[in-house]
Coordinates of C-alpha atoms in Angstrom, one line a residue:
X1 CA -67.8 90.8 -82.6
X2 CA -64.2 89.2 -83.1
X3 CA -60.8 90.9 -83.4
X4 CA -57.8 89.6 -83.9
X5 CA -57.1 89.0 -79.7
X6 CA -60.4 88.0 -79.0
X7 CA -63.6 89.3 -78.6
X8 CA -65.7 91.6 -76.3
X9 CA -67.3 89.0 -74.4
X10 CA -65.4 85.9 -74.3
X11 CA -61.7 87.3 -72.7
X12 CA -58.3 85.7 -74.0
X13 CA -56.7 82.8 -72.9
X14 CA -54.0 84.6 -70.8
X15 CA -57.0 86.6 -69.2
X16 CA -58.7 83.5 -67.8
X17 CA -55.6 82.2 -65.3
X18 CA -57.2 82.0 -61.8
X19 CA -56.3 84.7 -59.7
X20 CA -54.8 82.2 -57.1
X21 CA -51.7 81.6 -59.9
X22 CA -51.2 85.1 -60.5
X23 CA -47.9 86.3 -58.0
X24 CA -48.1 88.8 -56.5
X25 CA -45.1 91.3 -55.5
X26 CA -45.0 93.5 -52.7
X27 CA -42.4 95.7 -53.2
X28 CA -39.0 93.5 -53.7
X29 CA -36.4 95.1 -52.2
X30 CA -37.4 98.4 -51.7
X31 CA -40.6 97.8 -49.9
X32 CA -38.9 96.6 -47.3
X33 CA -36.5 99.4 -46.3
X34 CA -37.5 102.9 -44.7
X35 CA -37.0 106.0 -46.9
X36 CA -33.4 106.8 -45.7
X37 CA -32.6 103.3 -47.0
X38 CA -34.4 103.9 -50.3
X39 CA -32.2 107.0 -50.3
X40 CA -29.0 105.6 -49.8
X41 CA -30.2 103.2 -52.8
X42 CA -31.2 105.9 -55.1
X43 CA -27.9 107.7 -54.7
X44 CA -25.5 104.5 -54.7
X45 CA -27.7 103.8 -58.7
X46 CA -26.6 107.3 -59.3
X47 CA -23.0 106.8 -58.2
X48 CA -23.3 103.4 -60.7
X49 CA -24.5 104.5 -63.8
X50 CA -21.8 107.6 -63.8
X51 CA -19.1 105.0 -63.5
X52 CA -20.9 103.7 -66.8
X53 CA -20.2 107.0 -68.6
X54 CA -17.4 107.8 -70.7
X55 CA -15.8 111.2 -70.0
X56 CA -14.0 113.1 -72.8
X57 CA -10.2 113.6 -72.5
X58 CA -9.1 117.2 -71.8
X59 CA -8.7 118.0 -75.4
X60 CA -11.9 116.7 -76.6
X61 CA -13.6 118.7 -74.1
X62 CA -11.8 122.2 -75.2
X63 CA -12.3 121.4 -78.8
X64 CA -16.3 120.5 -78.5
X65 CA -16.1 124.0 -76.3
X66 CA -13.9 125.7 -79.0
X67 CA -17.2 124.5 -81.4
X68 CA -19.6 125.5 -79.7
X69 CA -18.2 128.9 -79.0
X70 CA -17.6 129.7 -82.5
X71 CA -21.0 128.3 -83.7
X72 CA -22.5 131.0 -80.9
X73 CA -20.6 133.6 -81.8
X74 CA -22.0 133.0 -85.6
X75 CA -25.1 133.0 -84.8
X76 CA -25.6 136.0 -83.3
X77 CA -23.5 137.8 -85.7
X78 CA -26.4 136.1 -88.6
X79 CA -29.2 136.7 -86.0
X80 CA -27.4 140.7 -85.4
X81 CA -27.2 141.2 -89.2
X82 CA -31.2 140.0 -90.0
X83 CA -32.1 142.0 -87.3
X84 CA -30.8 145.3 -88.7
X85 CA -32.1 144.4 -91.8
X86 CA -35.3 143.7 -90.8
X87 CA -34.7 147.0 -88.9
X88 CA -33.7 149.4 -91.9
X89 CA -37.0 147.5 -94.0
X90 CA -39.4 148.5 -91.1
X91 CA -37.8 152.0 -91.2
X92 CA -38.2 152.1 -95.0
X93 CA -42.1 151.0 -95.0
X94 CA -43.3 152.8 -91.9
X95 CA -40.5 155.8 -92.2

């Protein structure tokens, strides 16, 4: 039975490179340090990709707050006013 990368008994081309030409990797960089040096790497990556962020000025940031305050304090006044009509229903059905 063929498919479209080969079949079930006879493996692909890619699949039939000796295992002598294959590299192989053992750990790059971080295999050889201890896990204090891995550590320091981790955190120096950290320190790198916040460099890469862009902050919001000090007005964007109070106006996205501003937002997202208002859009909270409107949902809980729609969520407050279901609530108590879902209340006054349950107390109409049930008495």
């Amino acid at each position: 039975m063929t498919d479209a990368v080969g079949s079930i008994d006879m493996p692909d081309a890619e699949d039939e490179a000796p295992e002598s030409k294959k590299k192989t990797r053992k750990g790059g960089k971080r295999g050889k340090k201890g896990p204090l040096g891995r550590l320091a790497l981790f955190y120096r990556q950290i320190v790198a990709e916040l460099r890469k962020v862009v902050w919001p000025t000090r007005s964007q940031l109070t106006t996205y707050t501003s937002v997202v305050i208002v859009f909270v304090v409107v949902m809980i006044g729609l969520v407050t006013v279901l609530d108590m009509g879902f209340a006054r229903v349950v107390k109409y059905v049930f008495g």
